Every structure is written in structure tokens, then in C-alpha cells.
Amino acid sequence: MRRQLRSRRAPASPYGYRYRLDDQDEVNQNYLADEEEEAEEEARVMVVPDLEEEEEEEEEEEEEEEEEEIEEEEKEEEKGQGQPTGNAWWQKWQIVNEYLWDPEKRMSLARTGLILVIYFFFYASLAAVITLCMYTLFLTISPYMPPFTERVKPPGVMIRPFAHSLNFNFNVSEPDTWQHYVISLNGFLQGYNDSLQEEMNVDCPPGQYFIQDGDEDEDKKACQFKRSFLKNCSGLEDPTFGYSTGQPCILLKMNRIVGFRPELGDPVKVSCKVQRGDENDIRSINYYPESASFDLRYYPYYGKLTHVNYTSPLVAMHFTDVVKNQAVPVQCQLKGKGIINDVINDRFVGRVIFTLNIET
Amino acid sequence: MGKKTLEIYSVELNGTKDVEQTDKQDGKERYRGLKNCFHSKKDHHTEKLKKELDLDDHKLSIEELEKKYGTNIITGLSSTQAAELLAQNGPNALTPPKETPEIIKFLKQMVGGFSILLWIGAILCWIAYGIQYSMNKSSSLDDVYLGCVLALVVILTGIFAYYQEAKSTNIMSTFNKMIPQQAFVIRDSEKKTIPAEQLVVGDIVEIKGGDRVPADIRLLSAQGCKVDNSSLTGESEPQARSSEFTHDSLLETKNIAFYSTTCLEVSTSPVGTATGMVINTGDRTIIGQIASLASGVGNEKTPIAIEIEHFVHIVAGVAVSIGILFFIIAVSLKYQVLDAIIFLIGIIVANVPEGLLATVTVTLSLTAKRMAKKNCLVKNLEAVETLGSTSIICSDKTGTLTQNRMTVAHLWFDNQIFIADTSEDHSNQVFDQSSGTWASLSKIITLCNRAEFKPGQESVPIMKRIVVGDASETALLKFSEVILGDVMEIRKRNHKVAEIPFNSTNKFQLSIHKTDDPNDKRFLMVMKGAPERILEKCSTIMVNGQEQPLDKSTAEAFHTAYMELGGLGERVLGFCHLYLPADEFPETYTFDVDAMNFPTSNLCFVGLLSMIDPPRSTVPDAVTKCRSAGIKVIMVTGDHPITAKAIAKSVGIISANSETVEDIAKRLHIAVEQVNKRDAKAAVVTGAELKDMSPEQLDELLTNYSEIVFARTSPQQKLIIVEGCQRQNAVVAVTGDGVNDSPALKKADIGIAMGIAGSDAAKNAADMVLLDDNFASIVTGVEEGRLIFDNLKKTIAYTLTKNIAELCPFLIYIIVGLPLPIGTITILFIDLGTDIIPSIALAYEKAESDIMNRKPRHKKKDRLVNEQLAIYSYLHIGLIQAVGGFVVYFTVYAQEGFKPSILINLRVEWEDSNVNDLEDSYGQQWTWYQRKYLEWTGYTAFFVGIMVQQIADLIIRKTRRNSIFQQGLFRNKVIWVGIASQIIIALILSYGLGSITALNFTMLRPQYWFVAVPYAILIWVYDEVRKLFIRLYPGSWWEKNMYY
């Protein structure tokens, strides 16, 4: 059967015919192979009712086989060391020529196209599946409240100004060394400007949670936290936040966590001290607001989507008397019921450590 | 390597150029071949060997010998002398072939395969740390740890592979030591038994029949000594040995017995032993020199080693190219070079299946163990598979295909040929035993026989009893013992009064007995011998118990039968008897065997009996199996072409309906030259014909005939045949037992030595030892080898799949900037943790279809890892897995507050340890460590996702074509052990070690374990569909692209 097909097409390209002859030798070398294959093919023809289709398929196979053969041929020729190949280049050229111009070979391009299409569909459906999965996943997740908040609880602590480092090194007499802190603080506090706060947020009663019942998707109001609450560290009276006098202000904020409520009646307090070394390196710190605590009215937080104007409460630490010209490691901790501040691995949960090195 | 082979090859041509037809000369020419072999060795060797061969010990008189070696043939050496010589020359043992030093083997394991890539990874880690350290003194040590872990992985897997190798080598060395040899030596005037290793030159040794010659020995006294030189020359005929100097050549003279040959018999009178002087020991013996010649033939790489190398190249190629591509992408995306290096490490680690090579080793050794149980002892683990890809087996005849003992095959009496049972136990003798002729014949068989059972073997089955006597007599003795019962008793009753033993001039054997009939006072003379000689002496013939005159027609019938039996390649003996008239030979008559005072003509011819070394009963079946498995079985034997052809026909190496050119010529009554060679499927080629063939002609022979028997080949021609087969791109298995076979065994892709009959040199050169010397064991080996190839394919497909799932996270991480979905350490835990046992479990998978009905795989076309396998694993299942893993990952992040949209390009902030208030999708703020913990949770989730899908992957890999339900989901229990191990390891990692931060595992919420399950099901369904289409449309485009 194979041979019939071959001879039928043989005149199409004389060079092709040559290879087919070669191929026959090769087939002979594959003892056993020939007979069985033929038998198989016959059997197949008998099983499959639609002969024509079968033949087409056969043809396709045929082509592929030929392709392989030619490839092999090429390889062999590449290898062919011992053979005196006078017109080897010419032969190669013929092969390339045949590959490019043989009308049969165009079929292989079509097949490559087919493969690409199939892969396209395969990946498209995979993409569809993943999209569907993600979609159903988001259907199950509330946009207002994350399903789990254990990882982000207990709250972390961060300070401002933040300049990618927790070492505050500056020389009082050289404004260049601290100017960026001032700019950072000013920028940070823009959102706390009294006018803005009064305009956007409500003044809610202190000492209690600001609970807003109602539908989840309702917009929530936020409590005012005015810049002026920070007094000497608000930058309103001293636009350099004390940096020009060697008494730097550092603002401390607690990380926002949806639904987090400090213990009732016991607001979270901030206290700072020298982390290592002489306790007396810091002789006094002023806290603003004076309670050094985060008022309960700023809790709970309802999430970014509905609680749009929420402003995190701050505690400002005014280091009014710190030893100069030496690095002082400072640790500020949150204190209060339910607050954790001694996680070994995480030095920002319930506490923050930074160094002050004020030069004069 | 190439050069050495060439040398041997050229020697072959010379050595076999003048093989002669006759037995004797044939043997001589073989010797010449050997000699040429020696000369062709390297120069300095040649010198030495020449000297050895020019030894004139065989020419010297005993006195001269004594002088030369400072010994005395009566008293022997003194112990002190012996000790001195031993210290000087070393023990009398063959130096095992040079082993690669252990340390080199170990280092090879350390740098082989993927190890290089992993070393690069480790070094990159340290470099990255170095860069970090130079920029920031307090940089984290993570990279150093990772580098150490990678190095550790390489070292551990290396140690493991080394250990496995060493274990399998050990099996062999213990095997070698199982047979300590003793020698009987005269020292200090005393006879002593010492280990043969301690023999020294000049020792006087005694050899009994059945002993192995302990060294090269100059015989001093020997009566009727015969040695079996087959292990040296391949001649199966016993060679006579005496103390006379008969030939100039050391190799041909009769007074030298060679090391490791067997002394078959020594005549019992006067002393029962042969005495000789040791002239060469250990490696300086002739056999030692051939053995060292064999070690010159280098070992070829095994097919599986080539396949694994190919696979390593593919994977390493993918790893390196993706690595470099993304290194460039990373750099062009303005990542720092340091980061880019770290990405590169991740990509390498993700791409390299670290555990795979160890798995392959374990799988192979499991199969090796299984094969050892079936009597195939595998010396080289990789040879396990080689047998499976074997396409040509060059089998020895004697001992492998045959039982290696003469057995009565046919009888001719009453003008009829009867077939005797030649199976291993002879239990089923069906021929007609009622005829009176048989009664006479059986009497002759019983009485005219000098062979005896060694005493004390009553409980041993008859066929296994040890017999003293030559091969034919042994056959006859056992034959009659089986049929008639106690032969010794019969002989006792028929007292022997005179005897002429067989000799080559008479060509008959004769004995005279008193009969057991008390009324019959006549003597019975029984005679057996070469049929034509016997017939000459006869005037009557017994038919149906009656004596009839021997006329022309009966003589004709005799000749026809004789030719027919001879044509079967059998050794035919004729039997006749004569009752001596009582009046002439009264009871008191004294027979004189020298004067021959009794008639030896006008006897009564009784029958013919033919013997053959019959094929083992399991062999025909095994050959058929080989044939259906597409393996060509070629018989290569030193035996006579007719015998070889007969055995080949009876075992199916030449199938019943195929003919040789000669057969066709005979059938059509035309000349051999006129026969169309294409009509003949079988060919019997003699060594003489082979030596005239050019390599091209041999190639033509090997390709054109499917059934080939090489007869009368010199041992060296085996090597030519093997090389010829290998030129056909065939994987060649060679069986052999003699020292002379060892070069061919080594040259073959897989050398198979015989465990019982095999010499140590053959066993050393071989890759595999058949413990029961049985050809059928090879077939089981082939089956196991093919199965392991299929199963390795499955294992590799299984292992490669998850590489994509491990790689994609890195690629997405680099391009999209997500927090890293899976860490390098976690990947190592998959590769070396959860995936190990399942991938070994696939080795226990049963074959999908009858693997013995398939053609052997084509060395160059049927690769272990082909394009289809790589594409299907990487781009189909692997991608589904990656998608599944990402879904789990996104689920974890989304449920904690980070929706996918916010994750994009979050990488830089996410990883900045100074950012401790990073906002998530809900406006919550995260510290760095909280994020890190979430990241590890992500790792764990992705890990679990891959693990869950790998369970599905494991199940689908059970088959490549059949549905899982056809294969049986629960048939391979080990798979379930594997699945259980996967789950248990994952549980331990998550919940047991979740608190150890260095491992980057966290306790995962239980529900996340099930997120990937739909994808696991998808994988299963997808693969079932794939297999369904493959089964529905065999040969279609789909099968070509989707069947691996």
C-alpha cells in the first residue's frame, strides 16, 4: 500500500524519487519492520469503513515520514565524513529547494498552523478556566471585609518621617541634613490639615468606638484627626518640627486593620525609651496628643472601599532632650490590652525601633 | 578506544585467514589467532608477551626444569622458597580489570548529570551574597543558605548514586569469591592442600579428573589425561594430554595444561592423578594474558546512559536558555544584576529535576533485584535496560541453548526410528519397548558401557547424578538407568569377563559377559561403535527379536537411518551382539583381549542409537518469544554446521518453514549458485566462509537473512560478528562462557556470561551473569528491560511535568512583579520530598500491553525522552498544573486581603523590609514580616497545589495509551503508597515544620488543600481524552503528536 502511493506520486519530483529508493533500502535494513507494518496497514484499512479518509490520512503520514527521511538524510550528510561528496552542496541545495518549493511540503506549513490553532484553543480554554475560577473566587470574597485578618493582626507600627531608613542622622546646624525630614512630614500631614478634616470628616465623641451600623456597602464617615492635635509637632508653630533646634518630632502611626478594635476603655498608648544603653540618654519626651494614645473613636476601620476618608490617628513624639552627637537607639512600643509588642521576628509589630543621632 | 578495537579487529582478519576445515588444523589456527592477538598488543606488552610465549619449558627435560625452577619433583619446593617466590611474583590469581578508583567514581557522580547546573546555582548564590555583602555588611544570609542547600543536594544525591552503584558492584564481587579453589601440592616432601592462589612457579601439583588446572602446568606424568580447553580455545572436544613434548609451540604441545581449563579425566591406573610443575602463575598464564587483552576493549556507553544523557541535555538546555533569556529580560526590565542572578538561580532550580537521577538509579536497582531473582545477575545497573533494547542476540550453543550433556535422542531398530525423550528429566519415554529387539539392544547399552555413577547418590535424581566416564557413555548409562532401573545391579548379574575399551583405531568397544540366565551357559559378547564399522562385522540383523540374514535391503534401510540421524547433527552409535556358542567357549574359557581369541565378525546387528546435546526444554519457547519481540537470535558456535543447524532448527532459531540457500538448491535440484538468494531466509555460515567475507558482505548477510547460524567459528570471529551487528545500529547481546569470549562480551552492548559454566574472565567482561546458564532467563531479562524503559518514560514524564509549575512562578514573578509564588527551598522539597516515592512507584507499574510483541526500540529513533513527551509534559499537563498552583496562590492572597490586581508590580515594595505599612486591597497595612509570612503561606499553598495535582499526574502516568480503568486503578499498590507518602510529607511540612521559619512553610488553612482538586480532576479527564483519541485513531495525527 505504501509503495503504491509512492509510485503514484513519484513523477512529481525526480529528486524525491531518489530518496524513496534510498528509503527502500532503509526499509530493508529494518528487518521485520516492513512486513508487520504492511500487515498493520492492511488491517487498518479493513477496520475503518471510510476508505477514502483513511487514504488521506495515510498520505499525511507519508509526507511526514518523508520529511523525517529527508531530515535524516540531511543529518547523515552533515555527518558524512568518509564519503567523497563532490556534489554534496548541490545535493543539499536540492533538498532545501525541494523543501521550499515542493507543493507537498506546504502541507506541513498548514499542519504547523493547525498545531498553533489547537494550542491557541487549548490555552484559551485554560485561560477561560482560570478566569472562571478567579471570578467565582471573588464572588465568595466580600469587597468590604477580608475573609481572614489573622495575619495582619496584631497591628504593626510605623513612624514618619520615613526616608527609607530608620536612622535619623542630622546636623542641627546644617539644614540640608534634616530638610528632607521636614518636607516628608509636611507632605504627610497635608491630609491632616484642620480645614480638610473639618470639611471631610465628622467630629465624633471621644472615648468610644465610632460604630456605624448599616449596610456593608454604605459609605462610612470618618472621625476627624486634626493636625493641630499634634501641637508642637504639627509644624504649624515650628515649621521645622523641632529639627532646627535638635528636638526632632517623630510621628507614630498604627497600621490600619479592618475591624480592629482596641480594648474598650483602655486606649492604646505609646511609650518610648532607650532600647539599649543608658536610660538617661533620653531625658524627656513630649507626646501629642498628651494622652500619648490612639483614641477609641478612630476604631473600627471599615476598609478602603467604604471608609474613604479615614485618617489614621497619630501620636507625635517630641524628643526635647536627647543626648547629642551619639547614636541613641529608641524603641517605641504600643501598650494596651490585646496589643502584642514582643514578636521576635517582627520588629514592627506593636513597636518600632529607630536611632537618633543628632549632631550639633 | 577506537584504536584498540582496530588492532583487535585487524588481528581477527589475520588470525582467521587460514582456518582450515579439519578439526585438528582448525584448532591450530585458532591458536595462531591467539598468538597474533598477543603480538598486536602495545609495544611494551609485545616484548613481554613474546618472551612468555618463547618459553621453552615444554622442550626441557625434567632435570632441566628442576634446575631452572630450583625445585625437585619428588620433594617439591620448600615452604620458605615458596613464600619467597610468592612474595616476589604475587599470588596466583588474575588481577581483576583495572577499576576506576573509588574517589574518581565518587567525583563523577558529583559532576555528572544535573550536578553541574546545581553547582552553578550554588556558586551564583554565593556570588550574589558576595555582591550583597560588599554593598551592605548586614545583608541577610539567605543566599548563602540556599547555596549550601544546593551544594548539599548535589552531594547527597551524588553519595546516594555512588552508594547504589557500589552496592550493585558488591553483589558481583561477593559472587566472585564464592568459588575458592584448592590445589593439591607437594611441598617439603609432603602433599598438602593449599588455596590455588598461593601456588608459585616450581610447585609440583597433582590433578585429578574434574579438577580445574590451577596454573599453567608442564605435565610430568599423566596417563590418559584429557583436558577441556574450551574456555581457552572454544573447542568443545576434550584434548588429550601427556607428558611428552609433541610440538614446538607451547600452545600446541601436549605436555602443557593451561590455567583455568578443566582436567576431564585421568586414567585410574597407576596413580589416578596427573603430576605437573607450575611454570606460570596468575596474570602471566596464557589465560591471564587473554583476560588482560579483553580489558583493552573499552566499554561502550549503555543505551540507557545515552538516553539519560540526551534527557539531561534537553532539560539543561531548557534551563539554561530560559535562564539566560530571563536574565536578559530582567536586566532590560531595569532589574539590578544581583536580582537577575537570583532569578537565574530560581529558574535553574525550578528547571532541574533534582531527584530524578536518584530515582532512576533506584528504579534500575529495583529491577536489577527483580532480575536477580529470575537468575539474571546484573553487574552494571544500566545494563538492566540494555537487555530491553536488544535487537540481536548472539547466543552460544553449548550450555546456553543446550543442556550441555549428551543425551540419547533417537533409536533405530526393527527398521524404525524411535524418538527418545530428551527433556531435562527424561521422564517420558514413549517409544515401543515391547519388541524383542529392544530387549537385546537395552542389554547391549547396559553392558557395553564403562561409565559408572559415583557412589552415594541414590537420593539424587538420575539425570543429576555425577558419572565417571565420557559424555556418550554417560548418556547411555543414564538412558538405561531411567528405562531399566538399577544398571549396576544388571551389570553385576551379567558378570563381565573381558573388555576392550574404545580406541580411535578400532572405533568400537567390546565386552563379554556371563548371562544372567542360569540355564544359558553361553557368553554374551556385546559391541558398540561407529555404525559403519559395526555393520561391517555383522552378518545378521535382528528384527522383531528374530535374527535375520543381513541382505541388501536391510543394509539400505540401515544406511538411510544412519544418514537421517547423522543429518540431524547427532552422534550415531551402532550396537551388535553375539552369543558365543557354549561348546566352543565353555564357562571356563579365558578370554584374552590382546590375542582376540574370540570372533569379532558375523555378529548380529541390533540397532542404532543417536545422541545429541539436546536443547533445553525452555529454549524453543524463549526463542519464539524473542522472535515475536522482534529480536533476531543468531547462533554462534564452534560446533559442526550440521549439528548447529539441527539444534538451531529444533530450538526455532531457524524456523520450521525457512530454508537455507543449500536447502533450496537441494529441493529444486539446482546448483547453489542458481538459487535466488532472496528466497532463503536462513543461512548457515561457517567460520571458513566468514573469514573470506569483507565487512560489506557480512553486513549484507546480516541484513538479508533473518535466521543466521554461524558454525565452526573461531572465538575471535565472534568479535567480528558482534561488530557487524553493531554496524546495523543494532543493540547486540552476546552470551558466552569462555575466556576467549571475553573480548566479544565486552564489545557487545550487553555481554551475558554464564554463571555456572562461565569462566571468571567472561564474568568479569560481562555486564550480566545468567545464574542458571539458561537462555530463557535472557527473555525474562528482555521483558524486564523493556518494562523498565517504559516505566522510566513514565517516571520522567511525571517528574518533568511539575517543572513547569515550578518555573512559571519565577517567570511571572519577573515579568509581572507578583510577590514570589514559590520559593527555591520549597521547590527542592517537592523535587526531593513529595515526588520521590511516587516516581519510584511508577517502576512497579505493569506493562500496558504485551511488550514482548513489540519490535525492539530503535536506538536512534525511539528516545527515552522524545519531543512528544517533553511537549505534553511541559506545555499541556505542566501548564494546567501551573494554572492550578496560581489559583491556590491567588486564593490565599485574596482571602488575606491582597487581590490579584494589587499584586501586580508590587514586588519592589513587597520585598522592601523598611516598608512596614504596605496597603492591601482593603486599605489594611502590613509590616514586612507579616507580608513575608503571607508569602510563605503562598509558597506552602502553591506547594500543596502542585502536590495535589501531582497525585493526578501520578495516576495518569500509569498508562500511556490505555485508560486508567483498563489498567486498574488499584493494581499497583505502590502507587498508593506513593500518594500517601506525598500527602503525609506535605502534611508534615505544613503542620509539623510550619513553625520553623527557615523552611518557609506555614500552617495552611485546611480549605486551601482542596482548591487545586478541580485542576487535578481536569488533568485526569484531559489525559483520559487524550488516550481515548489515541486508542480510537491509531496512527492518526493525534497519536503522532500526543503519544509519548
Short mmCIF file of C-alpha atoms in Angstrom, two decimals, chain B residues 81-206:
data_model
loop_
_atom_site.label_atom_id
_atom_site.label_comp_id
_atom_site.label_asym_id
_atom_site.label_seq_id
_atom_site.Cartn_x
_atom_site.Cartn_y
_atom_site.Cartn_z
CA GLN B 81 61.21 -21.00 48.87
CA ALA B 82 57.53 -20.92 48.09
CA ALA B 83 56.94 -18.00 50.41
CA GLU B 84 59.80 -16.10 48.80
CA LEU B 85 58.51 -16.75 45.32
CA LEU B 86 55.01 -15.81 46.37
CA ALA B 87 56.24 -12.51 47.70
CA GLN B 88 58.23 -11.98 44.54
CA ASN B 89 55.62 -12.90 41.92
CA GLY B 90 52.41 -12.22 43.75
CA PRO B 91 49.50 -14.57 44.21
CA ASN B 92 48.38 -16.93 41.53
CA ALA B 93 45.20 -15.12 40.58
CA LEU B 94 44.07 -12.99 37.70
CA THR B 95 44.28 -9.33 38.50
CA PRO B 96 40.74 -8.08 38.18
CA PRO B 97 40.44 -5.50 35.42
CA LYS B 98 41.62 -2.10 36.48
CA GLU B 99 38.89 -0.47 38.43
CA THR B 100 38.32 3.22 38.39
CA PRO B 101 39.49 4.50 41.75
CA GLU B 102 36.59 4.93 44.15
CA ILE B 103 37.27 8.61 44.58
CA ILE B 104 37.01 9.20 40.84
CA LYS B 105 33.76 7.27 40.69
CA PHE B 106 32.51 9.42 43.52
CA LEU B 107 33.60 12.66 41.90
CA LYS B 108 31.99 11.57 38.66
CA GLN B 109 28.70 11.31 40.49
CA MET B 110 29.30 14.79 41.85
CA VAL B 111 29.70 16.44 38.48
CA GLY B 112 27.57 14.20 36.30
CA GLY B 113 24.08 14.93 35.09
CA PHE B 114 22.44 17.97 36.56
CA SER B 115 25.03 18.39 39.23
CA ILE B 116 26.93 20.92 37.16
CA LEU B 117 23.85 23.10 36.86
CA LEU B 118 23.20 22.89 40.55
CA TRP B 119 26.82 23.70 41.33
CA ILE B 120 26.46 26.75 39.11
CA GLY B 121 23.32 27.64 41.03
CA ALA B 122 25.12 27.27 44.34
CA ILE B 123 28.08 29.32 43.19
CA LEU B 124 25.75 32.01 41.86
CA CYS B 125 24.13 32.09 45.29
CA TRP B 126 27.47 32.71 46.95
CA ILE B 127 28.41 35.29 44.36
CA ALA B 128 25.09 37.04 44.94
CA TYR B 129 25.79 37.07 48.63
CA GLY B 130 29.27 38.39 47.99
CA ILE B 131 27.84 41.27 45.99
CA GLN B 132 25.23 41.96 48.64
CA TYR B 133 27.82 41.81 51.36
CA SER B 134 30.09 44.24 49.60
CA MET B 135 27.22 46.69 49.33
CA ASN B 136 25.68 46.15 52.70
CA LYS B 137 27.52 44.43 55.50
CA SER B 138 24.37 43.34 57.24
CA SER B 139 22.76 41.66 54.26
CA SER B 140 20.82 38.53 55.00
CA LEU B 141 22.46 35.14 54.77
CA ASP B 142 19.55 33.60 52.83
CA ASP B 143 21.56 33.26 49.68
CA VAL B 144 24.40 31.57 51.48
CA TYR B 145 21.98 29.09 52.97
CA LEU B 146 20.42 28.44 49.61
CA GLY B 147 23.83 27.90 48.08
CA CYS B 148 24.70 25.47 50.84
CA VAL B 149 21.42 23.66 50.41
CA LEU B 150 22.03 23.30 46.69
CA ALA B 151 25.54 22.04 47.30
CA LEU B 152 24.16 19.66 49.88
CA VAL B 153 21.58 18.39 47.42
CA VAL B 154 24.28 17.67 44.86
CA ILE B 155 26.49 15.96 47.39
CA LEU B 156 23.69 13.90 48.88
CA THR B 157 22.32 12.74 45.55
CA GLY B 158 25.89 12.05 44.46
CA ILE B 159 26.55 9.97 47.56
CA PHE B 160 23.30 8.17 47.03
CA ALA B 161 24.03 7.31 43.42
CA TYR B 162 27.53 6.26 44.38
CA TYR B 163 26.17 4.05 47.12
CA GLN B 164 23.73 2.41 44.75
CA GLU B 165 26.48 1.76 42.24
CA ALA B 166 28.76 0.39 44.88
CA LYS B 167 26.03 -1.89 46.13
CA SER B 168 25.45 -3.46 42.77
CA THR B 169 29.17 -3.90 42.21
CA ASN B 170 29.41 -5.58 45.57
CA ILE B 171 26.92 -8.22 44.58
CA MET B 172 29.33 -9.18 41.87
CA SER B 173 32.43 -9.25 43.97
CA THR B 174 30.82 -11.47 46.57
CA PHE B 175 29.72 -13.67 43.75
CA ASN B 176 33.27 -13.92 42.54
CA LYS B 177 34.50 -15.03 45.89
CA MET B 178 32.03 -17.84 46.18
CA ILE B 179 34.30 -20.35 44.50
CA PRO B 180 37.62 -20.63 46.27
CA GLN B 181 39.91 -23.01 44.52
CA GLN B 182 42.14 -25.54 46.17
CA ALA B 183 45.27 -27.08 44.81
CA PHE B 184 46.98 -30.29 45.76
CA VAL B 185 50.65 -29.55 46.00
CA ILE B 186 53.87 -31.21 47.08
CA ARG B 187 55.96 -29.04 49.34
CA ASP B 188 58.62 -30.06 51.82
CA SER B 189 58.11 -33.64 50.54
CA GLU B 190 54.58 -33.54 51.84
CA LYS B 191 51.32 -33.49 49.99
CA LYS B 192 49.32 -30.51 51.03
CA THR B 193 46.11 -28.84 50.06
CA ILE B 194 46.54 -25.11 49.72
CA PRO B 195 44.45 -22.36 48.16
CA ALA B 196 45.33 -22.17 44.48
CA GLU B 197 46.17 -18.50 44.94
CA GLN B 198 49.29 -19.44 46.83
CA LEU B 199 50.82 -21.53 44.11
CA VAL B 200 54.20 -20.39 42.87
CA VAL B 201 56.34 -21.22 39.91
CA GLY B 202 58.12 -24.51 40.50
CA ASP B 203 55.42 -26.05 42.65
CA ILE B 204 54.65 -29.67 41.94
CA VAL B 205 50.91 -30.13 41.74
CA GLU B 206 48.67 -33.13 41.34
#
